[in-house]
XYZ file of C-alpha atoms in Angstrom:
586
model
C 107.791 85.173 99.816
C 109.586 86.206 96.657
C 108.702 89.424 94.860
C 109.611 90.353 91.288
C 109.320 94.143 91.193
C 110.639 94.708 94.695
C 113.751 92.695 93.858
C 114.499 94.924 90.850
C 115.376 97.829 93.139
C 118.217 95.681 94.475
C 119.374 94.662 91.004
C 117.967 91.132 91.259
C 115.762 89.554 88.580
C 113.479 86.812 89.886
C 113.113 85.305 86.415
C 111.237 82.202 87.479
C 108.267 84.287 88.643
C 107.577 85.442 85.069
C 109.283 82.871 82.851
C 107.868 80.799 81.357
C 104.827 82.991 80.891
C 101.742 81.355 82.468
C 99.422 79.275 80.347
C 95.954 80.737 79.656
C 93.012 79.747 81.808
C 91.728 77.319 79.180
C 94.828 75.160 79.666
C 95.058 75.517 83.429
C 91.387 74.881 84.170
C 89.234 73.960 81.138
C 86.035 73.609 83.167
C 86.358 77.043 84.736
C 87.217 78.506 81.334
C 83.978 77.040 79.983
C 82.009 78.775 82.744
C 83.776 82.068 82.034
C 83.040 81.859 78.305
C 79.375 81.273 79.071
C 79.240 84.301 81.342
C 80.953 86.480 78.755
C 78.506 85.356 76.071
C 75.606 86.201 78.357
C 76.985 89.648 79.070
C 77.472 90.410 75.395
C 73.878 89.455 74.664
C 72.759 92.201 77.059
C 74.690 95.027 75.390
C 72.495 97.678 73.814
C 69.306 95.885 74.808
C 68.838 95.250 78.500
C 72.005 97.207 79.282
C 71.636 100.551 77.535
C 74.640 102.606 78.655
C 73.206 105.867 77.348
C 70.023 105.404 79.354
C 71.916 104.291 82.453
C 74.045 107.427 82.236
C 71.075 109.767 81.698
C 68.889 108.228 84.400
C 71.833 107.818 86.771
C 70.701 104.403 87.899
C 70.887 100.736 87.007
C 67.365 99.354 86.813
C 66.161 96.359 88.770
C 65.619 94.310 85.574
C 69.351 94.554 84.893
C 70.222 93.425 88.416
C 67.774 90.525 88.199
C 69.248 89.444 84.876
C 72.770 89.581 86.290
C 71.673 87.538 89.286
C 70.030 84.969 87.023
C 73.319 84.514 85.156
C 75.233 83.966 88.379
C 77.048 87.297 88.093
C 76.295 88.220 91.700
C 77.905 85.046 93.030
C 81.229 85.198 91.208
C 83.355 85.239 94.363
C 81.014 83.230 96.596
C 81.984 79.552 97.113
C 79.889 76.926 95.387
C 78.654 75.462 98.684
C 76.837 78.740 99.314
C 75.294 78.966 95.853
C 78.021 80.975 94.117
C 80.417 80.189 91.295
C 83.578 80.309 93.402
C 85.753 81.633 90.591
C 89.516 81.854 90.869
C 91.172 85.280 90.799
C 92.055 84.725 87.148
C 88.514 83.805 86.162
C 86.997 86.659 88.158
C 89.370 89.139 86.517
C 88.415 87.901 83.052
C 84.700 88.146 83.744
C 85.166 91.580 85.281
C 86.938 92.643 82.093
C 83.863 91.668 80.084
C 81.585 93.542 82.487
C 83.767 96.636 82.129
C 83.395 96.487 78.360
C 79.629 96.144 78.763
C 79.159 99.203 80.977
C 81.384 101.021 83.463
C 78.594 101.630 85.980
C 77.550 97.984 85.967
C 81.198 97.075 86.540
C 81.271 99.249 89.664
C 78.092 97.648 90.987
C 79.457 94.130 90.488
C 82.907 95.048 91.746
C 81.508 96.416 95.004
C 79.081 93.526 95.463
C 81.351 90.627 94.509
C 84.828 91.969 95.128
C 84.243 93.879 98.355
C 80.998 93.224 100.220
C 80.676 89.500 99.544
C 84.424 88.990 99.666
C 84.605 90.307 103.232
C 82.161 87.653 104.402
C 83.809 84.923 102.309
C 87.217 85.649 103.806
C 86.321 86.502 107.403
C 82.770 85.408 108.104
C 82.186 82.496 110.464
C 80.129 79.503 109.385
C 76.885 80.968 110.709
C 77.427 84.334 109.007
C 78.309 82.693 105.693
C 75.274 80.413 105.803
C 72.991 83.320 106.661
C 74.146 85.885 104.123
C 76.096 84.361 101.234
C 73.266 82.339 99.642
C 70.937 85.358 99.481
C 73.744 87.499 98.058
C 74.568 84.858 95.437
C 70.915 84.726 94.388
C 70.769 88.516 94.152
C 67.985 88.870 96.709
C 69.903 91.922 97.859
C 73.187 93.655 97.096
C 76.294 93.874 99.238
C 78.285 97.009 100.025
C 81.557 97.863 101.733
C 81.553 100.915 103.993
C 85.082 101.939 104.966
C 85.710 105.450 103.594
C 84.947 108.449 105.796
C 84.758 112.211 105.174
C 87.706 113.043 107.448
C 90.097 110.127 106.940
C 89.302 108.683 103.534
C 90.087 104.953 103.342
C 92.740 104.924 106.080
C 91.328 102.024 108.088
C 93.650 102.540 111.045
C 92.482 106.090 111.649
C 88.739 105.975 110.976
C 86.573 108.113 113.261
C 83.472 105.911 113.493
C 83.272 104.306 116.929
C 81.658 101.150 118.298
C 80.865 100.679 121.975
C 79.739 97.406 123.495
C 76.426 97.603 125.350
C 76.373 97.029 129.098
C 74.853 93.580 128.706
C 77.386 92.620 126.006
C 74.734 91.682 123.443
C 75.205 94.442 120.891
C 77.496 97.198 119.661
C 76.471 100.828 119.238
C 78.085 102.430 116.176
C 78.364 106.178 115.659
C 79.885 107.919 112.660
C 79.583 108.655 108.956
C 80.718 106.861 105.803
C 81.204 108.476 102.386
C 81.379 107.307 98.721
C 79.805 103.949 99.591
C 79.000 102.054 96.405
C 75.589 100.333 96.468
C 75.108 101.970 99.885
C 71.574 103.185 99.191
C 70.215 99.809 98.079
C 72.434 97.175 99.716
C 70.859 94.851 102.254
C 74.188 93.618 103.641
C 77.098 95.953 104.357
C 80.578 95.267 105.674
C 81.661 98.274 107.701
C 84.373 99.366 110.139
C 84.538 101.213 113.459
C 87.064 101.860 116.211
C 86.606 99.634 119.250
C 88.393 99.650 122.624
C 90.811 96.755 123.101
C 93.349 96.043 125.801
C 96.998 96.136 124.779
C 99.862 95.890 127.239
C 97.569 96.608 130.142
C 95.914 99.719 128.713
C 92.829 100.417 126.612
C 93.498 101.517 123.034
C 91.302 101.953 119.960
C 91.589 99.497 117.117
C 89.307 99.062 114.044
C 86.830 96.216 113.996
C 84.775 94.955 111.054
C 81.020 94.444 111.335
C 78.193 93.133 109.185
C 75.321 95.609 109.258
C 71.907 95.871 107.589
C 69.770 98.937 106.815
C 66.937 97.570 108.970
C 69.079 97.852 112.111
C 67.989 100.803 114.321
C 70.184 103.867 113.835
C 71.064 103.380 110.133
C 70.450 106.323 107.781
C 71.246 107.028 104.140
C 71.954 110.764 104.200
C 72.222 111.266 100.452
C 73.422 109.866 97.192
C 76.117 111.700 95.272
C 75.988 112.959 91.688
C 79.169 112.345 89.748
C 81.140 113.210 86.625
C 81.134 109.630 85.372
C 79.988 106.093 86.230
C 76.663 107.805 86.877
C 74.617 104.628 86.901
C 76.470 103.361 89.940
C 75.393 105.000 93.156
C 77.699 106.241 95.879
C 75.989 107.113 99.131
C 76.761 108.878 102.379
C 75.712 106.853 105.418
C 75.225 107.884 109.030
C 75.257 105.631 112.084
C 73.515 107.042 115.153
C 73.741 104.492 117.952
C 73.391 101.880 115.222
C 72.526 98.660 117.033
C 74.604 95.754 115.742
C 74.236 92.336 117.411
C 77.439 90.966 118.892
C 77.312 87.978 116.560
C 77.708 90.374 113.600
C 81.348 91.141 114.337
C 83.273 90.158 111.184
C 86.501 88.454 112.159
C 87.952 89.406 115.525
C 87.421 92.508 117.622
C 90.304 94.900 117.023
C 91.416 93.110 113.836
C 89.457 95.172 111.312
C 92.582 96.446 109.600
C 93.448 92.884 108.602
C 89.958 92.450 107.181
C 90.185 95.675 105.193
C 93.621 94.888 103.781
C 92.801 91.365 102.665
C 89.464 92.304 101.133
C 91.045 95.043 99.050
C 94.068 92.947 98.139
C 92.586 91.760 94.838
C 90.913 95.064 94.022
C 93.771 96.371 91.921
C 93.873 93.161 89.931
C 90.239 93.446 88.863
C 90.578 97.185 88.270
C 93.618 96.638 86.048
C 91.658 93.976 84.178
C 88.704 96.292 83.635
C 90.893 99.174 82.472
C 92.815 96.942 80.081
C 89.600 95.605 78.578
C 88.184 99.110 78.274
C 91.323 100.282 76.480
C 91.057 97.436 73.967
C 87.442 98.326 73.260
C 88.264 101.997 72.731
C 91.114 101.112 70.373
C 88.699 99.025 68.295
C 86.303 101.983 68.158
C 89.119 104.329 67.193
C 90.070 102.145 64.250
C 86.447 101.856 63.086
C 85.951 105.616 63.272
C 89.288 106.382 61.602
C 88.435 104.087 58.685
C 85.010 105.577 57.977
C 85.734 109.248 58.653
C 87.168 110.888 55.503
C 89.091 114.169 55.663
C 91.237 115.803 52.954
C 90.400 112.997 50.570
C 91.504 110.142 52.818
C 90.172 108.252 55.841
C 91.749 109.415 59.088
C 93.451 106.038 59.366
C 95.590 107.015 56.354
C 97.385 109.803 58.233
C 100.530 109.185 60.241
C 99.423 111.070 63.345
C 96.452 108.731 63.632
C 98.729 105.779 62.972
C 101.099 106.903 65.717
C 98.252 107.092 68.202
C 96.708 103.719 67.374
C 100.111 102.021 67.254
C 101.129 103.298 70.679
C 97.788 102.384 72.211
C 98.055 98.933 70.664
C 101.533 98.391 72.101
C 100.442 99.590 75.531
C 97.355 97.343 75.459
C 99.689 94.441 74.681
C 101.811 95.372 77.707
C 98.835 95.829 80.035
C 97.463 92.456 78.942
C 100.847 90.809 79.530
C 101.104 92.306 83.015
C 97.587 91.143 83.790
C 98.306 87.553 82.763
C 101.311 87.412 85.074
C 99.454 89.033 87.952
C 96.473 86.679 87.670
C 98.669 83.577 87.695
C 100.813 84.761 90.609
C 97.695 85.669 92.618
C 96.163 82.232 92.182
C 99.474 80.464 92.867
C 99.774 82.316 96.160
C 103.520 81.762 96.488
C 104.728 85.272 95.676
C 104.236 88.738 97.136
C 102.437 90.552 94.308
C 101.767 93.836 96.111
C 103.952 95.977 93.886
C 102.958 94.166 90.698
C 99.290 94.853 91.460
C 100.066 98.518 92.070
C 102.146 98.736 88.872
C 99.408 97.134 86.779
C 96.720 99.374 88.260
C 98.687 102.563 87.607
C 99.671 101.516 84.076
C 96.222 100.298 82.996
C 94.221 103.161 84.511
C 96.424 105.756 82.838
C 96.259 103.831 79.571
C 92.448 103.880 79.681
C 92.389 107.622 80.351
C 94.811 108.241 77.477
C 92.816 106.011 75.132
C 89.552 107.778 76.042
C 91.118 111.179 75.527
C 92.570 110.189 72.144
C 89.181 108.824 71.063
C 87.536 112.162 71.854
C 90.305 113.994 69.997
C 90.013 111.762 66.949
C 86.233 112.216 66.821
C 86.554 116.006 67.000
C 83.234 117.726 67.668
C 81.477 114.362 67.741
C 83.749 113.375 70.592
C 82.468 116.212 72.733
C 78.711 115.853 72.330
C 75.843 113.453 72.853
C 74.436 111.124 71.626
C 77.910 109.891 70.658
C 79.355 107.661 73.388
C 82.859 109.100 73.374
C 82.339 111.872 75.932
C 80.717 109.406 78.319
C 83.631 107.009 77.936
C 86.010 109.812 78.883
C 83.952 110.717 81.954
C 83.645 107.087 83.016
C 87.367 106.419 82.679
C 88.555 109.256 84.906
C 87.713 107.651 88.251
C 90.074 104.722 87.725
C 93.133 106.842 88.483
C 91.577 107.463 91.914
C 89.890 104.113 92.678
C 91.820 101.541 94.742
C 94.450 104.084 95.741
C 95.201 107.299 93.860
C 98.013 106.751 91.383
C 100.209 109.338 93.090
C 99.935 107.433 96.370
C 100.515 104.105 94.649
C 103.728 105.450 93.136
C 104.951 106.396 96.606
C 103.942 102.947 97.802
C 105.936 101.253 95.041
C 109.054 103.348 95.600
C 109.056 103.376 99.406
C 108.656 99.611 99.560
C 111.169 99.123 96.767
C 113.927 101.024 98.563
C 113.336 99.282 101.894
C 115.649 96.415 101.055
C 118.576 98.416 99.653
C 118.399 100.842 102.591
C 118.176 98.316 105.436
C 121.889 98.596 106.203
C 121.321 102.253 107.133
C 119.307 102.068 110.348
C 118.338 105.739 110.273
C 116.652 105.240 106.891
C 115.011 101.944 107.817
C 113.414 103.521 110.864
C 112.300 106.586 108.935
C 110.759 104.483 106.174
C 108.482 102.577 108.486
C 106.603 105.731 109.461
C 105.604 106.969 105.970
C 104.761 103.457 104.840
C 102.413 103.093 107.801
C 100.935 106.475 106.927
C 99.947 105.154 103.531
C 97.036 103.586 105.390
C 95.450 100.735 103.444
C 98.515 100.377 101.261
C 100.769 99.518 104.170
C 99.131 96.160 104.664
C 100.194 94.948 101.255
C 103.895 95.147 102.125
C 103.754 91.816 103.892
C 107.341 90.840 103.194
C 110.699 92.469 102.875
C 113.009 92.009 99.942
C 114.795 88.675 99.954
C 118.229 88.384 101.482
C 120.074 88.065 98.181
C 120.573 91.810 97.764
C 123.387 92.477 95.388
C 122.996 89.188 93.519
C 123.902 89.120 89.856
C 121.242 90.910 87.800
C 120.883 88.023 85.425
C 117.644 86.635 84.039
C 119.067 83.098 84.111
C 117.225 82.355 80.876
C 117.892 82.794 77.193
C 115.224 84.344 75.031
C 114.821 83.903 71.305
C 117.416 85.814 69.316
C 114.626 88.028 67.999
C 114.187 89.319 71.565
C 117.853 89.302 72.540
C 118.409 93.040 72.157
C 115.393 93.841 74.313
C 116.659 91.378 76.920
C 120.065 93.053 76.913
C 118.555 96.475 77.525
C 116.276 95.070 80.203
C 119.254 93.684 82.119
C 121.069 96.977 81.676
C 118.124 98.967 82.967
C 117.717 96.748 86.026
C 121.324 97.472 86.899
C 120.689 101.159 86.388
C 117.600 101.045 88.608
C 119.719 99.535 91.363
C 122.377 102.206 90.861
C 119.993 105.168 90.951
C 118.158 103.649 93.930
C 121.411 103.377 95.885
C 122.425 106.846 94.708
C 119.151 108.355 95.890
C 119.468 106.634 99.271
C 123.048 107.856 99.706
C 122.199 111.391 98.580
C 119.038 111.969 100.592
C 119.368 109.413 103.417
C 116.324 109.575 105.672
C 115.066 112.732 103.924
C 114.289 110.532 100.928
C 110.832 109.950 102.374
C 110.078 113.612 101.571
C 111.662 113.622 98.100
C 108.467 112.627 96.350
C 109.650 113.685 92.883
C 112.575 111.274 93.261
C 110.291 108.512 94.556
C 107.873 109.109 91.681
C 110.661 108.577 89.136
C 111.849 105.418 90.867
C 108.295 104.071 90.776
C 107.854 104.924 87.100
C 111.113 103.143 86.265
C 109.965 100.070 88.189
C 106.602 100.092 86.398
C 108.395 100.171 83.031
C 110.615 97.272 84.103
C 107.722 95.070 85.212
C 105.804 95.857 82.035
C 108.819 95.112 79.834
C 109.526 91.824 81.579
C 105.885 90.755 81.185
C 105.933 91.678 77.480
C 109.124 89.708 76.889
C 107.772 86.702 78.774
C 104.504 86.628 76.855
C 106.149 87.151 73.488
C 108.631 84.372 74.195
C 105.798 81.988 75.036
C 104.030 82.828 71.775
C 107.251 82.301 69.824
C 107.677 78.920 71.520
C 104.149 77.974 70.460
C 104.040 79.374 66.915
C 107.555 80.214 65.876
C 108.866 83.637 64.927
C 107.023 83.762 61.597
C 103.730 82.980 63.275
C 104.140 85.867 65.737
C 105.007 88.730 63.414
C 102.292 91.009 64.767
C 103.027 90.249 68.416
C 106.763 90.758 67.889
C 106.074 94.148 66.292
C 104.025 95.159 69.337
C 106.823 93.897 71.573
C 109.434 95.870 69.612
C 107.431 99.071 69.779
C 106.644 98.793 73.452
C 110.135 97.797 74.626
C 111.838 100.642 72.761
C 109.349 103.284 73.898
C 109.376 101.949 77.453
C 113.154 102.055 77.473
C 113.086 105.688 76.388
C 110.688 106.570 79.200
C 112.929 104.718 81.642
C 115.979 106.671 80.536
C 114.156 109.994 80.803
C 113.307 109.243 84.409
C 116.797 107.991 85.139
C 118.317 111.168 83.680
C 116.069 113.357 85.828
C 116.919 111.659 89.135
C 119.342 114.354 90.302
C 117.879 117.199 88.292
C 118.524 120.730 89.662
C 115.099 121.547 88.247
C 113.598 119.946 91.356
C 114.951 122.832 93.440
C 113.456 125.300 90.964
C 110.108 123.485 91.099
C 110.083 123.625 94.897
C 110.923 127.339 94.828
C 108.205 128.197 92.326
C 105.660 126.045 94.179
C 106.508 127.864 97.412
C 106.065 131.232 95.728
C 102.690 130.259 94.270
C 101.604 128.871 97.605
C 102.647 132.025 99.398
C 100.783 134.202 96.906
C 97.741 131.902 97.113
C 97.787 131.425 93.346
C 99.236 132.945 90.207
C 100.936 136.207 91.094
C 102.327 137.820 87.922
C 100.551 140.807 86.408
C 98.365 140.060 83.386
C 100.397 140.414 80.181
C 97.581 142.139 78.265
C 95.836 144.277 80.870
C 96.406 144.306 84.604
C 92.939 145.154 85.918
C 94.300 145.878 89.403
C 96.811 148.488 88.221
C 96.075 152.135 89.018
C 94.741 154.245 86.150
């Protein structure tokens, strides 16, 4: 399968994956678009009435009336096929609805994301006919919620190394599960839970442990909710700690095949970054709208805040980045539904970009509002708290950057066997992320870095710099491989810069593709605002790219490692206080 971002590391531009930019859902599937518009309208009618975000945050729960209303709209069957009572939405449609939910309330978005995108999705993808018929209709109707219990206190979400065990009973009729699960969304109220445990399987004549997926219910003997967890943000959603003590699970509740739980976990989470990127992008747009409204009505020094250039700089940059996040999302949705490209790195890029955009937008909103941004009953402080988790959800952004870079350099380094062998180990150690790297870079390494298309002359300069930067990404990738060889797996500052350059390249390509499509539809004069956003983003993105490129071989990395080692050795800051050293002798 072809891959756009992965190919950039080798200096190849897979233009046909992004150009022409995909048509919107309304053109591709008018009937599904009609359903999505109806759902969005229903969600908006709930805002401030049935869904009161301030109350949800204070009470730290989402009331049953809200869940019943969501179920009545069909919101709990978004990913469930129509034959089982759901709506069976495409990835594009689900992402768009999830965006609207995220704008409604962050906690509600978590509840729906866990139910539809994880718990139900596991059964949709891997349940047998009997399991689907038994559980999907009730989940679509909202008779109970679904959850997804993978994460553990010791191993996090590394499915291959979970500690929970499952042992088959002597008569072969049931499995006995023992272990604990942590941070389980909906875990305290879900009636159907997809979970994972290590099971013994035979491989090459010996018994080894491999994860297996199971469907469990809270009424099965041995299931306990130990506690629910209070949080900084998304307080209305509930994360629970679960304990299994000889939890009795019937043999017919194995989800998929025994010993194949890693495959289940990978495929279920595969679309998670798409929906998360969609939610973060939508949240950023909403915050920008609120920033503008506040800046227009708040007068300081004789003018509204919107009059001042610092405010203008902030809103302009957020607007350009929202345009880029939206463009990336449109590409990612279309490629996901088409199913003919490996979108692992694009999903990671979009998730990192959009989650950091939302955090930046929330922070700037608090700053703009001043004291009002820091206190209740104003919503701004809650928005900041709610946005923080997204840089951790679906893979921490630091880990995702390593994932992007390590997979990106696989192709260019394959001719050096020592590096290829070394790379496989850290990529496997990325746990859940490893499963997304289903394909290697295509064979055409070293092909001409040409987009094979001509953009409108208004975009020609941006296209020229894009081509130039792709060539530079290839050059610094090869330089890093040659310089560090197999030690590159430990040069995380280098890998981080490579990932950031790749993220900028994917974002720029998506922006150019979308802007070109709009120009084709309306002409240059009809796209003045979009072209301005494109200009601003491409130039600023190019500057960020060049900063990372210039730092690739920075001697400052050695200084950073030295200082970090000194701080680590001293167990913290070790220089005497500049004003008064309280430990000094009198």
